[in-house]
Coordinates of C-alpha atoms and ligand atoms in Angstrom, one line a residue:
M1 CA 79.8 144.2 123.3
P2 CA 80.1 140.4 123.8
L3 CA 79.0 137.4 121.8
L4 CA 77.3 134.2 122.9
A5 CA 79.1 131.0 121.9
I6 CA 77.4 127.6 121.9
E7 CA 79.2 124.2 121.8
T8 CA 77.5 120.8 121.5
T9 CA 79.9 118.8 119.2
C10 CA 80.1 115.7 121.4
D11 CA 78.9 115.1 125.0
E12 CA 79.4 118.5 126.7
T13 CA 76.6 121.1 126.4
A14 CA 78.4 124.4 126.7
A15 CA 77.8 128.1 126.4
A16 CA 80.0 131.1 127.0
V17 CA 79.9 134.9 126.7
V18 CA 83.1 136.4 125.4
T19 CA 83.9 140.1 124.6
Q20 CA 85.6 141.3 121.5
S21 CA 88.8 141.8 123.6
R22 CA 88.5 138.1 124.2
A23 CA 87.6 138.4 127.9
V24 CA 85.6 135.3 128.9
L25 CA 82.7 136.8 131.0
S26 CA 81.2 133.3 131.6
S27 CA 81.7 129.7 130.6
V28 CA 79.2 127.0 131.5
V29 CA 79.8 123.3 130.7
A30 CA 77.2 120.6 131.5
S31 CA 79.0 117.3 131.2
Q32 CA 77.2 114.2 130.3
E33 CA 79.9 111.9 131.7
Q34 CA 77.6 110.1 134.1
L35 CA 75.0 109.4 131.4
H36 CA 77.6 107.6 129.2
A37 CA 79.7 106.0 132.0
R38 CA 77.8 102.7 131.9
W39 CA 78.5 102.3 128.2
H40 CA 82.2 103.2 128.6
G41 CA 81.9 105.7 125.8
V42 CA 79.6 108.3 124.2
V43 CA 76.3 107.0 122.9
P44 CA 75.3 109.4 120.2
E45 CA 71.5 109.1 120.7
V46 CA 71.8 109.6 124.4
A47 CA 74.1 112.6 123.8
S48 CA 71.6 114.3 121.4
R49 CA 68.7 113.9 123.8
A50 CA 70.7 115.2 126.8
H51 CA 71.8 118.3 124.7
V52 CA 68.1 119.0 123.9
E53 CA 67.3 118.9 127.7
R54 CA 70.2 121.1 128.7
I55 CA 70.9 123.5 126.0
V56 CA 68.4 126.2 127.1
P57 CA 69.3 126.2 130.8
V58 CA 73.0 126.2 129.9
I59 CA 72.6 129.2 127.6
D60 CA 70.5 131.0 130.3
E61 CA 73.1 130.3 132.9
A62 CA 76.0 131.6 130.8
I63 CA 74.1 134.8 130.1
E64 CA 73.2 135.3 133.7
R65 CA 76.6 134.6 135.0
S66 CA 78.2 137.0 132.5
G67 CA 76.4 139.9 134.0
V68 CA 75.4 141.3 130.6
S69 CA 71.8 141.7 129.4
R70 CA 70.6 139.6 126.5
D71 CA 70.2 142.7 124.4
A72 CA 73.9 143.4 124.8
L73 CA 74.8 140.3 122.9
E74 CA 76.2 141.2 119.5
A75 CA 76.4 137.8 117.7
V76 CA 75.7 134.1 118.2
A77 CA 78.6 131.8 117.5
V78 CA 78.2 128.0 117.2
A79 CA 80.5 125.0 116.6
V80 CA 79.4 123.5 113.3
R81 CA 82.1 120.8 112.7
P82 CA 83.3 118.2 113.2
G83 CA 81.3 116.2 115.7
L84 CA 78.4 113.9 116.2
V85 CA 75.7 114.9 113.8
G86 CA 72.8 114.7 116.3
S87 CA 74.7 116.7 118.9
L88 CA 75.8 119.4 116.4
L89 CA 72.2 119.8 115.2
V90 CA 71.0 120.8 118.7
G91 CA 73.6 123.5 119.1
I92 CA 73.1 124.9 115.6
S93 CA 69.3 124.9 115.9
A94 CA 69.5 126.8 119.2
A95 CA 72.0 129.3 117.7
K96 CA 69.8 129.9 114.7
M97 CA 66.7 130.4 116.8
I98 CA 68.5 133.0 119.0
A99 CA 70.0 134.7 116.0
V100 CA 66.6 135.1 114.3
A101 CA 64.7 136.1 117.5
M102 CA 67.3 138.7 118.5
E103 CA 68.2 139.8 114.9
R104 CA 71.9 139.1 115.5
P105 CA 74.5 137.6 113.1
L106 CA 75.1 133.9 113.2
V107 CA 78.7 132.8 113.0
G108 CA 79.8 129.1 112.7
Y109 CA 83.2 127.9 113.7
D110 CA 85.4 124.8 113.5
H111 CA 85.8 122.8 116.8
I112 CA 89.4 121.8 116.0
A113 CA 90.5 125.4 115.3
A114 CA 88.6 126.5 118.4
H115 CA 90.6 124.0 120.5
L116 CA 93.8 125.7 119.4
Y117 CA 92.2 129.1 119.9
A118 CA 92.1 128.2 123.6
C119 CA 95.8 129.0 123.5
R120 CA 95.1 132.5 122.3
L121 CA 92.7 132.9 125.2
A122 CA 95.1 131.4 127.7
A123 CA 98.2 133.3 126.6
P124 CA 97.4 136.2 124.2
E125 CA 100.9 137.7 124.6
R126 CA 102.7 134.5 123.7
M127 CA 100.5 133.0 121.0
R128 CA 101.8 133.7 117.5
Y129 CA 101.6 132.3 114.0
P130 CA 102.8 130.2 112.2
C131 CA 103.0 127.4 114.7
V132 CA 102.5 123.7 115.0
G133 CA 99.1 122.8 116.4
V134 CA 98.5 119.5 118.3
V135 CA 94.9 118.6 119.0
A136 CA 94.5 115.4 121.1
S137 CA 90.9 114.6 122.1
G138 CA 88.3 111.9 122.3
G139 CA 87.4 112.3 118.7
H140 CA 90.6 113.7 117.1
T141 CA 94.4 113.4 117.1
S142 CA 95.7 115.9 114.6
L143 CA 99.0 117.7 113.9
L144 CA 98.4 121.0 112.1
H145 CA 100.5 123.8 110.5
V146 CA 98.6 126.8 111.7
T147 CA 99.3 130.0 109.8
S148 CA 96.5 132.1 111.5
P149 CA 93.6 131.3 113.9
L150 CA 91.4 130.4 110.9
E151 CA 94.0 128.8 108.6
L152 CA 95.0 125.3 109.5
E153 CA 96.7 122.7 107.3
R154 CA 96.5 119.1 108.5
L155 CA 100.0 117.6 108.5
G156 CA 99.0 114.2 109.9
G157 CA 97.1 112.5 112.6
T158 CA 95.6 109.2 113.7
I159 CA 94.8 106.7 111.0
D160 CA 92.4 104.8 113.3
D161 CA 91.4 105.5 116.9
A162 CA 91.8 109.0 118.4
I163 CA 94.1 109.0 121.4
G164 CA 91.3 109.9 123.8
E165 CA 89.2 107.1 122.4
A166 CA 92.2 104.7 123.1
F167 CA 92.3 106.0 126.7
D168 CA 88.6 105.4 127.1
K169 CA 88.7 101.9 125.7
A170 CA 91.8 101.0 127.7
S171 CA 90.1 102.2 130.8
S172 CA 87.1 100.0 130.1
L173 CA 89.5 97.0 129.5
L174 CA 91.1 97.7 132.9
G175 CA 87.8 97.8 134.6
L176 CA 88.1 101.6 135.3
G177 CA 85.6 104.3 134.7
Y178 CA 84.6 106.8 131.9
P179 CA 86.0 109.1 130.8
G180 CA 89.1 106.9 130.6
G181 CA 91.8 109.6 130.5
P182 CA 91.5 110.8 134.1
A183 CA 90.8 107.3 135.4
I184 CA 94.0 105.9 133.7
E185 CA 96.0 108.8 134.9
L186 CA 95.0 108.2 138.4
A187 CA 95.5 104.4 138.3
A188 CA 99.0 105.0 136.7
K189 CA 100.2 107.2 139.5
D190 CA 102.3 104.6 141.3
G191 CA 102.8 102.3 138.3
D192 CA 106.0 101.3 136.6
S193 CA 105.7 102.5 133.0
R194 CA 108.6 100.2 131.9
R195 CA 107.0 97.0 133.0
F196 CA 105.1 96.4 129.8
R197 CA 106.5 97.4 126.4
F198 CA 103.4 98.3 124.4
P199 CA 103.7 99.2 120.7
R200 CA 104.2 102.7 119.4
P201 CA 103.2 102.2 115.8
L202 CA 104.8 104.5 113.1
S203 CA 106.8 106.2 115.7
R204 CA 110.1 105.5 114.0
D205 CA 108.8 106.2 110.5
R206 CA 110.2 109.6 109.6
N207 CA 108.2 109.7 106.3
T208 CA 104.8 110.2 107.9
L209 CA 103.2 112.4 110.5
D210 CA 100.4 109.9 110.9
M211 CA 100.0 107.8 114.0
S212 CA 98.0 104.8 115.1
F213 CA 96.5 103.8 118.5
S214 CA 94.3 100.8 117.7
G215 CA 97.3 98.3 118.0
L216 CA 98.2 99.8 121.4
K217 CA 94.6 99.1 122.6
T218 CA 94.7 95.6 121.3
A219 CA 98.1 94.9 122.9
L220 CA 96.7 96.0 126.2
R221 CA 93.6 93.8 125.7
Y222 CA 95.8 90.7 125.1
Q223 CA 97.9 91.5 128.2
V224 CA 94.8 91.9 130.3
R225 CA 93.0 88.8 128.8
P226 CA 95.3 86.6 126.8
P227 CA 93.7 84.6 123.9
G228 CA 91.9 81.7 125.3
A229 CA 91.4 83.2 128.7
A230 CA 87.9 83.0 130.2
A231 CA 85.6 85.8 129.2
D232 CA 84.8 86.5 132.8
T233 CA 88.5 86.9 133.8
P234 CA 88.3 89.7 136.5
P235 CA 90.1 93.0 135.6
P236 CA 93.6 93.5 137.1
T237 CA 94.0 95.1 140.5
G238 CA 96.8 96.5 142.7
Q239 CA 100.3 96.9 141.3
L240 CA 99.5 95.0 138.1
L241 CA 96.7 97.5 137.4
A242 CA 99.0 100.5 138.1
D243 CA 101.8 99.1 135.9
L244 CA 99.4 98.3 133.0
A245 CA 97.9 101.8 133.2
A246 CA 101.3 103.5 133.5
S247 CA 102.7 101.5 130.5
F248 CA 99.7 102.2 128.4
Q249 CA 99.8 105.9 129.2
Q250 CA 103.6 106.1 128.4
A251 CA 103.1 104.4 125.1
A252 CA 100.3 106.8 124.1
V253 CA 102.3 109.8 125.1
D254 CA 105.4 108.5 123.3
T255 CA 103.4 107.9 120.1
V256 CA 102.2 111.5 119.9
M257 CA 105.5 113.0 121.0
A258 CA 107.4 111.3 118.2
K259 CA 105.2 113.0 115.7
V260 CA 105.2 116.4 117.5
R261 CA 109.0 116.4 117.3
L262 CA 108.9 115.5 113.6
A263 CA 106.3 118.1 112.8
V264 CA 108.5 120.8 114.5
E265 CA 111.5 119.6 112.5
Q266 CA 109.7 119.5 109.2
T267 CA 107.9 122.9 109.5
G268 CA 110.7 124.8 111.3
C269 CA 108.1 126.4 113.6
D270 CA 109.4 127.5 117.0
L271 CA 106.0 127.5 118.7
V272 CA 103.8 124.6 119.6
A273 CA 100.2 125.2 120.6
V274 CA 98.1 122.3 122.0
G275 CA 94.5 121.6 122.8
G276 CA 91.9 118.9 123.3
G277 CA 90.9 116.9 126.3
V278 CA 93.9 114.6 126.3
T279 CA 96.2 117.6 126.8
A280 CA 94.8 117.7 130.3
N281 CA 97.0 114.7 131.0
T282 CA 99.8 115.4 133.3
L283 CA 102.4 113.1 131.7
L284 CA 101.7 114.6 128.3
R285 CA 101.9 118.1 129.7
E286 CA 105.2 117.4 131.5
T287 CA 106.7 115.7 128.5
L288 CA 105.7 118.5 126.2
T289 CA 107.1 121.1 128.7
A290 CA 110.4 119.2 129.0
Y291 CA 110.7 118.8 125.2
A292 CA 110.0 122.6 124.6
K293 CA 112.6 123.5 127.1
D294 CA 115.1 121.2 125.6
A295 CA 114.4 122.2 122.0
R296 CA 114.1 125.9 123.0
L297 CA 110.6 126.2 121.7
E298 CA 107.7 128.2 122.9
L299 CA 104.9 126.0 124.2
V300 CA 101.4 127.2 124.8
L301 CA 99.5 124.8 127.0
P302 CA 96.0 126.1 128.1
P303 CA 94.8 125.3 131.6
R304 CA 92.9 122.1 131.9
E305 CA 89.4 123.6 131.8
L306 CA 90.2 125.2 128.5
C307 CA 91.6 121.8 127.1
T308 CA 88.5 119.8 127.5
D309 CA 85.4 120.8 125.5
N310 CA 84.0 124.3 126.4
A311 CA 82.4 127.2 124.6
A312 CA 84.8 129.9 125.7
M313 CA 87.0 128.8 122.8
G314 CA 84.1 129.8 120.6
A315 CA 85.8 133.3 121.0
I316 CA 87.4 132.2 117.7
A317 CA 84.2 133.5 116.0
W318 CA 85.4 137.0 116.7
E319 CA 88.2 136.3 114.2
R320 CA 85.6 135.7 111.5
I321 CA 83.5 138.7 112.6
E322 CA 86.5 141.0 112.4
R323 CA 87.0 139.8 108.8
G324 CA 83.5 140.9 108.1
E325 CA 82.3 137.3 107.8
Q326 CA 79.0 135.8 109.1
D327 CA 76.7 132.9 108.0
S328 CA 73.3 132.8 106.7
L329 CA 70.5 130.7 108.2
D330 CA 71.3 128.0 105.6
L331 CA 74.4 127.2 107.7
E332 CA 74.6 123.4 108.1
V333 CA 76.5 121.1 110.4
V334 CA 79.4 119.1 108.9
P335 CA 79.9 116.0 111.1
G336 CA 83.2 114.8 109.5
L337 CA 86.4 116.6 109.0
I338 CA 86.6 118.8 105.9
R339 CA 89.9 117.3 104.5
G340 CA 91.1 113.7 104.8
S341 CA 90.7 111.4 107.7
R342 CA 90.8 112.4 111.3
Ligands
LIG401 O1 88.3 117.6 124.0 P1 87.4 116.6 124.7 O2 86.7 117.1 126.0 O3 86.2 116.1 123.8 C1 86.4 115.8 122.4 O4 86.4 116.8 121.6 O5 86.6 114.6 122.1 O6 88.2 115.3 125.0 C2 87.7 114.2 125.7 C3 88.7 113.1 125.8 C4 88.2 111.8 126.4 O7 88.6 110.7 125.6 C5 88.9 111.7 127.7 O8 89.2 110.4 128.2 C6 90.2 112.5 127.4 O9 89.8 113.6 126.6 N1 90.9 113.0 128.6 C7 92.1 112.7 129.1 C8 92.3 113.3 130.3 N2 91.2 114.1 130.6 C9 90.3 113.9 129.5 N3 93.0 111.8 128.5 C10 94.1 111.6 129.3 N4 94.4 112.2 130.5 C11 93.5 113.1 131.0 N5 93.8 113.6 132.2
LIG402 ZN1 86.9 118.7 121.6

């Protein structure tokens, strides 16, 4: 019998139906990209309201597409942390309601762990533990030592902006759209990534697995509009735009890769599992693939639709159910990360 998973941590309203053998029977994602585009980033209040409007139709569609009857659902799983508090509350309220009405167990799960669990869904035969986990998204950039699907120790991560947030802000500075990642990737296609040497903070510091992206964003800002330039300076176009986008993208990828290499060295793990929206980026995927080949590591890289936010990765709730765990109706959302910074 399958479970229903619900995901509303940020700006995607998602629901999925997944069997205990981890077969994804349906996965529906309603993106709010267009709603947030004019603000060049997620507006929490707008996100919560949109979740309220969409959550019921999205759940209904996931159940309908799965081909199973409502009665056949065995449990209700929901992402409870980390995320935007208003967004999380919509998902958890819906999950509780369904769990009560249908008398089914309620099972909360961690969104970061779920991003890495997408690797288990994508390649069950290759995924194993312990491994190094890399989660790169709009809200997080974390390196983790993963000893089981539910046991993750944070090794390091960003000390300021998340990498996806940097892509989104850079895209806005370049006059491109939201979400920034795909827009920058497209603009960078024919660009020269060596034309501008943007900073890669902490990359050479072998004493830390932390990284920083805010200086990269500021460097791009000054390149686009130097101090003293008129506020209405038009955004770059043509080859200049392509070179700026390519140089920015290369610096962001280099910054993460430096710490992925160091994490592998320090942990001695021979498998790297990745997840999060930014891992949909072609340059990052190619760089990780080349590195894994070179270093003779196993790399598990989910398909793009499992990298960005979705509820299929809520299949991780089965790991808790199989341990005999479930949550009471007192389950609460936890907006921030449990340990340390992001
Ligand atoms: O995992 P995700 O869907 O949501 C969060 O948990 O944050 O990640 C969204 C982030 C956005 O910042 C978006 O710009 C970025 O992932 N992203 C990309 C690409 N596709 C999405 N960044 C770089 N290249 C991409 N192709
Ligand atoms: Zn995410």
